[in-house]
Coordinates of C-alpha atoms and ligand atoms in Angstrom, one line a residue:
M1 CA -30.2 -234.4 114.1
A2 CA -30.5 -237.8 115.9
S3 CA -28.5 -240.6 113.9
F4 CA -30.6 -243.1 112.0
S5 CA -29.7 -246.0 109.8
L6 CA -31.0 -247.3 106.3
H7 CA -30.6 -251.1 105.1
G8 CA -30.0 -251.9 101.4
I9 CA -28.2 -254.2 99.5
A10 CA -24.6 -254.5 99.7
V11 CA -22.5 -254.3 96.5
S12 CA -19.1 -253.5 97.2
Q13 CA -17.3 -253.9 100.3
G14 CA -15.4 -251.9 102.8
I15 CA -16.4 -248.9 104.9
A16 CA -16.7 -245.2 103.7
I17 CA -17.2 -242.2 105.7
G18 CA -18.1 -238.9 104.4
R19 CA -20.2 -235.8 103.4
A20 CA -23.4 -236.7 101.4
H21 CA -23.4 -235.1 97.6
L22 CA -27.2 -235.5 96.5
M23 CA -26.7 -236.3 92.7
A24 CA -29.6 -234.1 91.0
P25 CA -32.3 -236.3 89.4
A26 CA -31.9 -236.8 85.5
A27 CA -35.7 -237.3 84.6
L28 CA -38.6 -235.1 85.4
D29 CA -38.6 -236.3 88.8
V30 CA -38.1 -233.2 91.1
K31 CA -38.8 -231.6 94.3
H32 CA -42.2 -230.0 94.8
Y33 CA -42.3 -227.3 97.5
L34 CA -44.3 -224.0 98.1
I35 CA -42.4 -220.6 98.3
A36 CA -43.0 -217.8 100.5
D37 CA -44.4 -214.7 98.9
E38 CA -41.2 -212.5 99.1
Q39 CA -39.3 -215.2 97.3
V40 CA -41.4 -215.4 94.2
E41 CA -39.6 -212.8 92.6
A42 CA -36.3 -214.5 92.9
E43 CA -37.8 -217.8 91.8
I44 CA -39.2 -216.2 88.7
E45 CA -35.8 -215.0 87.9
R46 CA -34.1 -218.1 88.6
L47 CA -36.3 -219.8 86.1
K48 CA -35.9 -216.8 83.6
S49 CA -32.1 -217.5 83.7
A50 CA -32.2 -221.0 83.7
I51 CA -34.1 -220.5 80.1
K52 CA -31.7 -218.1 78.9
A53 CA -28.8 -220.3 79.9
V54 CA -30.6 -223.2 77.6
H55 CA -30.9 -220.7 74.9
E56 CA -27.3 -220.1 74.8
E57 CA -26.4 -223.7 75.2
L58 CA -28.6 -224.4 72.2
H59 CA -27.1 -221.6 70.1
T60 CA -23.4 -222.7 71.0
I61 CA -24.5 -226.2 69.9
R62 CA -26.1 -224.9 66.7
T63 CA -22.9 -222.6 65.7
D64 CA -20.4 -225.4 66.8
L65 CA -22.0 -228.0 64.3
P66 CA -19.4 -229.4 61.9
K67 CA -19.9 -228.5 58.6
D68 CA -20.9 -232.3 57.3
A69 CA -23.3 -232.6 60.2
P70 CA -26.6 -233.9 58.6
A71 CA -29.1 -231.3 58.1
E72 CA -31.8 -232.8 60.2
L73 CA -29.4 -232.3 63.0
G74 CA -29.5 -228.6 62.8
A75 CA -33.2 -228.3 62.2
F76 CA -33.6 -230.2 65.2
I77 CA -31.9 -227.7 67.1
D78 CA -33.9 -225.0 65.8
V79 CA -37.1 -226.8 66.7
H80 CA -35.9 -226.8 70.2
S81 CA -34.8 -223.2 70.0
L82 CA -38.4 -222.4 69.0
I83 CA -40.3 -224.4 71.5
L84 CA -38.1 -222.7 74.1
S85 CA -39.2 -219.4 72.9
D86 CA -42.8 -220.2 72.9
P87 CA -44.8 -218.5 75.6
M88 CA -46.3 -221.7 76.5
L89 CA -42.7 -222.9 78.2
S90 CA -41.2 -219.5 78.6
E91 CA -44.2 -217.6 80.3
V92 CA -46.9 -219.9 81.5
P93 CA -44.6 -221.4 84.0
L94 CA -43.4 -217.9 85.5
N95 CA -47.4 -217.4 85.9
I96 CA -47.4 -220.6 87.8
I97 CA -45.0 -219.2 90.2
R98 CA -46.7 -216.0 90.7
H99 CA -50.0 -217.3 91.2
R100 CA -49.5 -220.8 93.0
A101 CA -46.3 -220.2 94.7
Y102 CA -44.7 -223.6 93.1
N103 CA -41.0 -223.5 93.0
A104 CA -39.5 -223.2 89.8
E105 CA -38.7 -227.0 88.9
W106 CA -42.7 -227.7 89.9
A107 CA -44.1 -225.2 88.1
L108 CA -42.1 -226.0 84.8
V109 CA -43.0 -229.8 85.1
T110 CA -46.5 -228.9 85.8
Q111 CA -46.8 -227.1 82.6
I112 CA -44.6 -229.7 80.7
D113 CA -47.3 -232.5 82.1
E114 CA -50.1 -230.1 80.9
L115 CA -48.6 -229.7 77.3
S116 CA -47.7 -233.3 77.4
A117 CA -51.5 -234.4 78.1
Q118 CA -52.7 -231.9 75.0
F119 CA -49.9 -233.6 72.7
D120 CA -51.4 -237.1 73.6
E121 CA -54.6 -235.8 72.0
I122 CA -53.3 -235.1 68.5
E123 CA -54.5 -237.3 66.1
D124 CA -51.5 -236.6 63.7
P125 CA -48.8 -239.0 64.5
Y126 CA -45.9 -236.8 63.6
L127 CA -47.2 -233.9 65.3
R128 CA -48.0 -236.3 68.4
E129 CA -44.4 -236.9 68.5
R130 CA -43.4 -233.5 69.2
K131 CA -44.1 -234.2 72.9
A132 CA -40.8 -235.7 73.0
D133 CA -39.0 -232.5 72.0
I134 CA -41.2 -230.4 74.6
Q135 CA -40.0 -232.9 77.4
Q136 CA -36.2 -232.8 76.0
V137 CA -36.3 -229.0 76.2
G138 CA -38.0 -229.2 79.6
E139 CA -35.1 -231.4 80.9
R140 CA -32.4 -229.1 79.7
I141 CA -33.8 -226.2 81.4
L142 CA -34.6 -228.7 84.5
K143 CA -30.7 -229.7 84.3
V144 CA -29.8 -225.9 84.8
L145 CA -32.3 -225.4 87.5
T146 CA -31.4 -228.4 89.4
G147 CA -27.6 -227.7 88.6
S148 CA -27.4 -231.3 87.7
A149 CA -24.4 -230.6 85.4
I150 CA -22.5 -228.7 88.3
H151 CA -23.9 -231.3 90.9
L152 CA -21.5 -233.9 89.4
P153 CA -19.1 -234.9 92.3
P154 CA -16.2 -232.9 92.5
T155 CA -13.0 -234.5 91.2
G156 CA -9.2 -234.8 92.9
E157 CA -8.6 -234.5 96.3
A158 CA -12.0 -233.0 97.2
A159 CA -13.8 -236.1 95.9
A160 CA -12.0 -238.1 98.8
N161 CA -14.5 -237.2 101.6
I162 CA -17.7 -237.1 99.0
I163 CA -20.4 -240.0 99.0
V164 CA -22.7 -239.9 96.4
V165 CA -26.2 -240.4 97.2
A166 CA -28.8 -240.7 94.3
H167 CA -32.0 -242.0 93.1
D168 CA -30.4 -244.3 90.6
I169 CA -27.1 -244.1 88.4
S170 CA -27.4 -245.4 85.0
P171 CA -24.1 -247.0 83.9
A172 CA -23.2 -244.5 81.6
D173 CA -23.4 -241.7 84.5
M174 CA -21.2 -244.2 86.2
L175 CA -18.7 -244.2 83.7
Q176 CA -18.4 -240.1 84.4
F177 CA -17.4 -241.0 88.1
R178 CA -14.1 -242.8 87.0
D179 CA -12.1 -239.9 87.3
S180 CA -13.4 -238.7 90.5
A181 CA -12.2 -240.7 93.5
F182 CA -15.1 -240.4 95.8
A183 CA -15.6 -242.3 99.1
G184 CA -18.8 -244.0 98.4
F185 CA -22.2 -244.3 96.8
V186 CA -25.5 -245.0 97.9
T187 CA -28.8 -245.4 95.5
D188 CA -32.7 -246.0 96.1
L189 CA -33.0 -248.4 93.1
G190 CA -30.5 -251.3 92.2
G191 CA -29.9 -254.8 92.7
P192 CA -26.6 -256.4 93.4
N193 CA -25.6 -257.6 89.9
S194 CA -26.9 -254.9 88.0
H195 CA -24.5 -253.2 85.6
T196 CA -24.5 -250.0 87.7
A197 CA -23.3 -252.2 90.8
I198 CA -20.9 -253.9 88.7
V199 CA -19.4 -250.6 87.5
A200 CA -19.3 -249.4 91.4
R201 CA -17.4 -252.4 92.3
S202 CA -14.9 -252.1 89.5
L203 CA -14.2 -248.5 91.0
D204 CA -13.3 -250.3 94.1
I205 CA -15.3 -248.1 96.5
P206 CA -17.9 -249.0 99.1
A207 CA -21.4 -248.8 98.0
A208 CA -24.9 -249.8 98.8
V209 CA -27.9 -250.1 96.5
G210 CA -31.6 -250.8 96.8
M211 CA -31.9 -248.2 99.9
H212 CA -35.5 -247.4 98.6
N213 CA -35.6 -243.6 99.6
A214 CA -32.1 -242.7 100.8
S215 CA -32.3 -239.6 98.3
A216 CA -35.3 -238.4 100.0
L217 CA -34.2 -238.7 103.6
V218 CA -30.4 -237.8 103.3
K219 CA -29.7 -234.2 103.3
H220 CA -27.0 -232.6 101.3
D221 CA -23.8 -232.7 103.5
D222 CA -25.1 -235.1 106.1
L223 CA -22.2 -237.1 107.7
L224 CA -22.6 -240.7 106.4
I225 CA -21.0 -244.2 106.7
I226 CA -21.7 -246.8 104.4
D227 CA -21.0 -250.1 105.8
G228 CA -20.4 -251.8 102.6
D229 CA -20.5 -255.2 103.5
A230 CA -23.6 -255.1 105.5
G231 CA -25.4 -252.9 102.9
V232 CA -26.1 -250.6 105.8
V233 CA -25.9 -246.5 105.6
I234 CA -25.6 -244.6 109.1
V235 CA -26.5 -241.2 109.0
D236 CA -25.0 -238.7 111.5
P237 CA -23.5 -241.2 113.6
S238 CA -22.8 -240.6 117.2
P239 CA -19.3 -239.9 117.9
L240 CA -18.8 -243.5 119.3
V241 CA -20.0 -245.2 116.3
L242 CA -18.1 -243.3 114.1
A243 CA -14.9 -244.0 116.1
Q244 CA -15.7 -247.7 116.0
Y245 CA -16.1 -247.4 112.2
R246 CA -12.8 -245.8 111.6
A247 CA -11.1 -248.2 113.7
R248 CA -12.8 -250.7 111.5
Q249 CA -11.5 -248.8 108.2
E250 CA -8.2 -249.0 109.5
R251 CA -8.0 -252.5 109.9
L252 CA -9.5 -253.4 106.5
L253 CA -6.5 -251.0 105.1
R254 CA -3.7 -252.9 106.9
E255 CA -5.4 -256.2 105.8
R256 CA -5.2 -254.8 102.4
K257 CA -1.7 -253.5 102.5
K258 CA -0.7 -257.1 103.8
L259 CA -2.4 -258.5 100.6
S260 CA -0.6 -256.4 98.2
R261 CA 2.6 -258.6 98.9
L262 CA 0.9 -261.3 96.9
K263 CA 0.9 -259.4 93.8
K264 CA 3.8 -261.3 91.9
T265 CA 2.9 -264.5 93.5
P266 CA 1.3 -267.2 91.1
A267 CA -1.9 -268.2 92.1
I268 CA -1.2 -272.2 92.9
T269 CA -3.4 -274.3 95.2
Q270 CA -1.8 -276.2 97.9
D271 CA -1.6 -279.5 95.7
G272 CA 0.0 -277.9 93.0
E273 CA -2.7 -276.5 90.4
L274 CA -1.9 -273.4 88.8
I275 CA -5.1 -271.0 88.7
S276 CA -5.3 -268.2 86.0
L277 CA -6.8 -265.2 87.4
V278 CA -7.5 -262.5 84.9
A279 CA -9.5 -259.2 84.9
N280 CA -12.9 -257.7 84.2
I281 CA -12.6 -254.2 82.7
E282 CA -15.0 -251.9 81.3
L283 CA -12.5 -249.3 79.3
P284 CA -9.3 -249.8 77.8
A285 CA -7.8 -247.3 80.4
D286 CA -8.8 -250.1 83.2
A287 CA -6.1 -252.5 81.5
A288 CA -3.4 -250.7 83.6
N289 CA -5.1 -251.6 86.7
A290 CA -5.2 -255.0 85.7
W291 CA -1.7 -255.1 85.2
E292 CA -0.8 -253.5 88.2
A293 CA -3.0 -255.9 90.1
G294 CA -1.0 -258.8 88.8
A295 CA -3.9 -260.1 86.6
M296 CA -2.6 -262.7 84.0
G297 CA -4.6 -261.3 81.3
I298 CA -8.2 -259.6 80.5
G299 CA -11.0 -262.6 81.0
L300 CA -13.8 -259.9 80.0
F301 CA -13.5 -256.3 78.3
R302 CA -17.1 -255.3 78.4
S303 CA -16.9 -253.4 75.1
E304 CA -20.2 -252.1 75.2
F305 CA -19.0 -249.3 77.3
L306 CA -17.2 -247.4 74.5
F307 CA -20.8 -247.5 73.0
M308 CA -22.7 -245.9 75.6
G309 CA -23.6 -242.2 76.8
R310 CA -22.8 -240.9 73.0
A311 CA -26.0 -238.9 73.1
G312 CA -24.2 -236.0 72.1
H313 CA -22.1 -237.4 69.2
L314 CA -23.2 -237.2 65.9
E315 CA -22.9 -241.1 65.0
K316 CA -24.6 -243.6 67.2
F317 CA -21.8 -245.9 67.3
P318 CA -17.9 -245.5 67.7
S319 CA -16.0 -245.6 64.4
E320 CA -13.8 -248.6 63.2
D321 CA -11.0 -246.7 63.7
E322 CA -12.3 -245.1 67.3
Q323 CA -12.7 -248.6 68.2
F324 CA -9.7 -250.2 67.0
E325 CA -7.7 -247.4 69.0
S326 CA -9.3 -248.4 72.2
Y327 CA -9.0 -252.3 71.8
K328 CA -5.4 -251.7 70.7
Q329 CA -4.7 -249.6 73.7
A330 CA -5.9 -252.5 76.1
V331 CA -3.8 -255.2 74.0
I332 CA -0.6 -253.0 74.3
A333 CA -1.1 -252.5 77.9
M334 CA -1.2 -256.1 78.6
K335 CA 2.2 -256.8 77.3
G336 CA 1.6 -260.1 75.5
R337 CA -1.2 -261.6 78.2
P338 CA -4.4 -262.2 76.4
V339 CA -7.4 -259.6 76.2
T340 CA -10.5 -261.3 75.9
I341 CA -13.0 -258.9 74.0
R342 CA -16.9 -259.3 74.5
T343 CA -18.2 -258.2 71.4
L344 CA -21.3 -255.7 72.3
D345 CA -23.8 -256.6 74.7
V346 CA -26.4 -253.8 75.3
G347 CA -30.0 -253.7 75.7
A348 CA -32.0 -254.5 79.0
D349 CA -30.2 -252.1 81.8
K350 CA -27.4 -251.3 79.6
P351 CA -29.5 -249.2 77.1
L352 CA -27.4 -247.1 74.7
D353 CA -28.7 -243.9 75.7
E354 CA -30.7 -242.9 78.7
D355 CA -33.5 -242.0 76.1
E356 CA -33.9 -245.1 74.6
E357 CA -37.2 -246.9 75.1
T358 CA -37.0 -250.4 76.7
A359 CA -38.9 -253.2 75.8
L360 CA -41.5 -254.8 78.0
N361 CA -39.1 -257.6 79.3
P362 CA -35.9 -255.9 78.2
A363 CA -33.6 -258.7 79.9
L364 CA -35.4 -261.0 77.5
G365 CA -35.5 -258.7 74.4
L366 CA -32.9 -257.6 71.8
R367 CA -29.9 -258.0 73.7
A368 CA -26.5 -258.7 73.1
I369 CA -25.7 -261.0 70.3
R370 CA -29.4 -260.7 69.3
Y371 CA -29.0 -256.9 69.0
C372 CA -25.7 -257.3 66.9
L373 CA -27.1 -260.0 64.6
S374 CA -29.8 -257.6 63.8
E375 CA -27.3 -254.7 63.2
P376 CA -24.9 -256.3 60.9
Q377 CA -23.1 -253.4 59.9
M378 CA -22.5 -252.4 63.2
F379 CA -21.3 -255.5 64.1
L380 CA -19.0 -256.0 61.1
T381 CA -17.5 -252.6 62.0
Q382 CA -16.7 -253.7 65.6
L383 CA -15.4 -257.1 64.5
R384 CA -13.0 -255.7 62.3
A385 CA -11.7 -253.1 64.7
I386 CA -11.0 -256.0 67.0
L387 CA -9.4 -258.0 64.2
R388 CA -7.1 -255.2 63.5
A389 CA -6.2 -254.8 67.1
S390 CA -5.3 -258.5 67.4
H391 CA -2.5 -257.7 65.3
F392 CA -0.7 -256.1 68.3
G393 CA -1.3 -258.7 70.8
P394 CA -3.4 -262.0 71.7
I395 CA -6.9 -261.2 71.6
K396 CA -9.8 -263.6 72.3
L397 CA -13.1 -263.0 70.9
L398 CA -16.1 -263.5 73.3
I399 CA -19.8 -263.4 72.2
P400 CA -22.5 -262.6 74.6
M401 CA -26.1 -264.4 75.2
M402 CA -26.0 -267.1 72.7
A403 CA -28.5 -270.0 73.1
H404 CA -28.9 -271.5 69.5
A405 CA -26.9 -273.3 67.2
F406 CA -27.7 -270.8 64.3
E407 CA -26.8 -267.8 66.7
I408 CA -23.2 -269.4 66.6
D409 CA -23.1 -270.2 63.1
Q410 CA -24.2 -266.7 62.0
T411 CA -21.8 -265.4 64.4
L412 CA -18.9 -267.2 62.7
N413 CA -20.2 -266.3 59.3
I414 CA -20.1 -262.7 60.1
I415 CA -16.5 -262.8 62.1
E416 CA -15.5 -264.8 58.4
Q417 CA -16.7 -261.8 56.4
A418 CA -15.5 -259.3 58.5
K419 CA -11.8 -261.2 58.2
Q420 CA -12.4 -261.3 54.5
Q421 CA -13.0 -257.6 54.2
L422 CA -9.7 -257.0 56.1
R423 CA -7.6 -259.2 53.5
E424 CA -9.1 -257.4 50.7
R425 CA -8.2 -254.2 52.5
K426 CA -4.5 -256.0 53.4
Q427 CA -4.9 -255.2 56.7
K428 CA -3.1 -257.4 59.4
F429 CA -5.1 -259.4 62.2
D430 CA -4.7 -262.8 63.8
E431 CA -6.1 -265.4 61.3
D432 CA -6.6 -267.9 64.3
I433 CA -8.5 -265.7 66.7
P434 CA -9.8 -267.7 69.2
V435 CA -14.1 -267.3 69.4
G436 CA -15.7 -268.1 72.6
A437 CA -19.0 -268.0 73.9
M438 CA -20.6 -266.6 77.1
I439 CA -22.5 -269.5 79.1
E440 CA -25.1 -267.1 80.5
I441 CA -28.6 -268.6 79.1
P442 CA -29.7 -271.6 80.9
A443 CA -30.5 -273.3 77.6
A444 CA -26.7 -272.9 76.5
A445 CA -25.5 -274.8 79.8
L446 CA -27.8 -277.3 79.2
A447 CA -27.3 -277.8 75.4
L448 CA -23.3 -277.5 75.8
P449 CA -22.2 -280.2 73.1
L450 CA -23.6 -277.4 70.5
F451 CA -21.2 -274.9 71.8
I452 CA -18.1 -277.3 72.5
K453 CA -18.3 -278.4 68.8
R454 CA -18.2 -274.9 67.4
L455 CA -16.0 -272.7 69.5
D456 CA -12.5 -272.7 71.3
F457 CA -13.6 -271.2 74.7
L458 CA -16.3 -270.9 77.2
S459 CA -16.6 -268.1 79.8
I460 CA -19.8 -268.6 82.2
G461 CA -21.5 -265.7 83.2
T462 CA -23.1 -266.2 86.5
N463 CA -24.9 -262.7 86.5
D464 CA -27.2 -263.5 83.7
L465 CA -27.1 -267.4 84.2
I466 CA -28.7 -266.6 87.5
Q467 CA -30.9 -264.2 86.6
Y468 CA -32.2 -266.3 83.8
T469 CA -32.4 -269.5 85.9
L470 CA -34.5 -268.0 88.7
A471 CA -36.4 -265.7 86.6
I472 CA -35.1 -262.7 88.8
D473 CA -34.6 -259.1 87.1
R474 CA -30.9 -258.6 88.4
V475 CA -32.0 -254.7 88.6
D476 CA -34.8 -255.0 90.6
H477 CA -34.2 -254.5 93.9
E478 CA -37.5 -255.9 95.1
V479 CA -36.4 -259.5 94.0
A480 CA -32.8 -259.2 95.1
H481 CA -33.0 -261.4 97.8
L482 CA -34.3 -264.2 95.6
Y483 CA -30.8 -264.1 93.8
D484 CA -29.4 -267.3 94.9
P485 CA -25.9 -268.5 93.7
L486 CA -26.4 -271.8 96.1
H487 CA -29.7 -272.6 94.4
P488 CA -29.4 -276.2 93.3
A489 CA -30.3 -275.5 89.9
V490 CA -27.8 -272.7 89.8
L491 CA -25.0 -275.2 91.5
F492 CA -26.0 -278.0 88.9
L493 CA -25.8 -275.9 85.8
L494 CA -22.6 -274.4 87.1
S495 CA -20.7 -277.6 87.8
T496 CA -22.1 -279.0 84.6
V497 CA -20.6 -276.6 82.5
I498 CA -17.4 -276.7 84.1
S499 CA -17.3 -280.5 84.4
Q500 CA -18.3 -280.8 80.5
G501 CA -16.0 -278.3 79.2
R502 CA -12.9 -279.9 81.1
K503 CA -13.9 -283.5 79.9
A504 CA -13.9 -281.9 76.2
G505 CA -10.7 -280.2 76.8
I506 CA -12.3 -276.5 75.9
P507 CA -11.1 -274.1 78.6
V508 CA -14.0 -272.8 80.9
S509 CA -13.8 -269.5 83.0
V510 CA -16.5 -267.8 85.2
C511 CA -16.4 -264.0 84.6
G512 CA -19.4 -263.2 86.4
E513 CA -19.4 -261.5 90.1
M514 CA -19.3 -264.9 91.8
A515 CA -15.5 -265.1 90.3
G516 CA -14.4 -262.4 92.4
D517 CA -16.1 -262.9 95.7
V518 CA -13.8 -265.0 98.0
K519 CA -17.3 -266.6 99.4
W520 CA -17.5 -268.8 96.2
T521 CA -13.7 -269.3 95.3
R522 CA -13.5 -272.7 97.1
L523 CA -17.0 -274.0 95.5
L524 CA -15.7 -272.8 91.9
L525 CA -12.3 -274.3 92.8
G526 CA -13.8 -277.8 94.0
M527 CA -16.2 -277.8 90.6
G528 CA -12.7 -278.1 88.7
L529 CA -12.7 -274.2 87.5
L530 CA -9.2 -273.3 86.3
E531 CA -10.0 -269.5 85.3
F532 CA -11.6 -266.9 87.3
S533 CA -12.2 -263.3 85.8
M534 CA -12.9 -260.3 88.1
H535 CA -12.5 -256.8 88.9
P536 CA -8.5 -256.2 89.3
S537 CA -9.2 -254.9 92.8
Q538 CA -10.5 -258.6 93.8
I539 CA -7.7 -260.3 92.5
L540 CA -5.3 -260.3 95.5
S541 CA -8.4 -261.9 98.0
V542 CA -9.2 -264.3 95.5
K543 CA -5.5 -265.4 95.1
N544 CA -5.3 -265.7 98.9
E545 CA -7.7 -268.0 99.0
I546 CA -6.7 -270.1 96.5
L547 CA -2.9 -270.2 98.2
N548 CA -4.7 -271.4 101.3
S549 CA -7.0 -274.1 99.3
D550 CA -6.0 -277.7 98.7
L551 CA -8.2 -279.5 96.0
R552 CA -7.6 -282.9 97.5
L553 CA -9.8 -281.6 100.3
L554 CA -12.0 -279.6 98.2
E555 CA -13.2 -281.7 95.8
P556 CA -14.8 -284.3 98.1
Q557 CA -16.7 -281.4 100.0
V558 CA -17.8 -279.8 96.9
K559 CA -19.4 -283.0 95.9
K560 CA -21.4 -283.1 99.2
V561 CA -22.4 -279.6 98.5
M562 CA -23.7 -280.8 95.2
R563 CA -25.4 -284.1 96.6
A564 CA -27.4 -281.7 99.1
S565 CA -30.5 -280.3 97.8
E566 CA -32.3 -278.9 100.8
P567 CA -31.0 -275.2 101.5
A568 CA -30.2 -276.2 105.1
A569 CA -27.9 -279.0 104.1
I570 CA -26.3 -276.9 101.4
A571 CA -25.5 -274.1 103.7
A572 CA -24.0 -276.7 106.3
A573 CA -21.9 -278.4 103.5
M574 CA -20.7 -275.0 102.5
A575 CA -19.9 -274.1 106.1
Q576 CA -17.8 -277.1 106.3
L577 CA -15.9 -276.5 103.0
Q578 CA -15.0 -272.9 104.1
A579 CA -13.6 -274.4 107.7
L580 CA -11.3 -276.8 105.7
T581 CA -7.9 -276.0 106.6
S582 CA -5.2 -276.7 104.3
E583 CA -1.8 -278.5 105.5
Q584 CA -0.2 -275.0 105.2
E585 CA -2.4 -273.3 107.2
V586 CA -2.0 -276.0 110.0
K587 CA 1.5 -275.5 109.9
E588 CA 1.5 -271.7 109.9
S589 CA -1.0 -271.9 112.9
K590 CA 1.6 -274.3 114.7
V591 CA 4.4 -271.9 114.0
A592 CA 2.2 -268.9 115.5
R593 CA 1.4 -270.9 118.8
R594 CA 5.1 -271.7 119.1
R595 CA 6.2 -268.0 119.1
Ligands
PEP1 C1 -22.6 -262.0 83.2 O1 -23.7 -262.2 83.0 O2 -22.2 -262.8 84.3 C2 -21.5 -261.2 82.8 C3 -20.1 -261.4 83.2 O3 -21.8 -260.1 81.7 P1 -22.6 -258.8 82.2 O4 -22.7 -258.8 83.8 O5 -21.9 -257.7 81.4 O6 -24.0 -259.1 81.8
MG2 MG1 -24.1 -261.2 80.8

């Protein structure tokens, strides 16, 4: 087949070369094709055996239910078994295959659509809701048919040459991939700062998103190259192109090896300012990588990942003890270095489970602290778990998405309540645990004194701050090109927060994706930022940039960037900022020339 390339959005750097592994779609979005007469019986058998497998699956779930499981749960599974046995689902699709020569998935989806339409007509709201049950049973059959369960990428060494191609991957799905070190991934949907992209970046593998129809154009087992810096995927490359990319891949590896010498070096600028480089993690096990990469602590533990993908659990939320163990694990792994745990931030592109209904403008809806304040018991449970873990090492509490003074006050009250509950239980915790806020809503950045007065530290979430300032959904690839950290409004908010924080003597860090991208290191340094929080894999390259920076040169140049308001003038000032050479670099190049 002729080679071709697809263009999307770069989300994770590097070059990956491997064979395509197509992930089956999770929803009722399946391939439609007609089958030949002689295949009809085999296709019918395929559907029959999928239905049988789901029968067995439901039976196992039913018999394995713990004794104390709520009665509704058993009833719910019984309803699904009944639906599965109904001829409307177990026979009509077989007839569709027989008479219309549809493939099994198409036949099944056709019948589910038909049944769903009939349910929509029903007056009784209870019965109307049973449509969801039919769809869930349908999805179970589809999962067996498309083999999505077994279509998960292989683990271990076999994964090293695999590139996962999918229409979309949810943040929860990405979590499942953590144990399979595959070479890269490509999706049709997604923006550069969607949570899925962030998790991919934390896996430190090349990736490209927003590829539109890659999952339709790429075939299973196609040879692919991902150019993670350019957001390009080359399908079936020619031998020459392949050789060029292999050479580039090796060069990158060598550069990385060189950087690894900096692991133990402190991040000090040429003029002697010590910069704190800390890590963003999603799960407690990631703390080991953070330590390994030389992180001075954890700047952002996205605790919501402990809450995601719990569809199979009886409880919607993890229990206090379960959470306590996770937080404690992270604290112990960091051996006395501070761990900043962000309280639950769900909603928008981070639904608790895949089936959750999303609001009209989910990113503007009941997300993060808004959700937590509306679920006080759940919030108290999390706070108690975090507080208990603070007895085992330094923890800082970080609260997402606050904008209003009353939200801060209510949050501080709830924290006090959680402390009081632990005192009554005689459980130990750090009485002076620092509490900070994410500055990620423009209103918060513009009303900083409200935050400075009430809190101990601030952390700028540039991913959301940019999303909300420019009104760009960070998940939507259609508007990804408008996501611009150099927009004058974004620059103004960033520098305002950093300088006001410094003036007030309150620590400010940046934990959004900007902090881990060397493109922005000098800009943030020149604005006065002293703490950067990023994926462990980005720490060494940012450190390298810091070691080669001199604040005495950067600060006046960043002022020029700030004074420029036209995009071209900003870009020119940024180019000069990057070109500034520190005395050290000048010395090194002289030495190199003499050799
Ligand atoms: C941010 O918004 O920049 C941030 C760090 O939080 P999240 O990406 O999890 O929303
Ligand atoms: Mg955020």
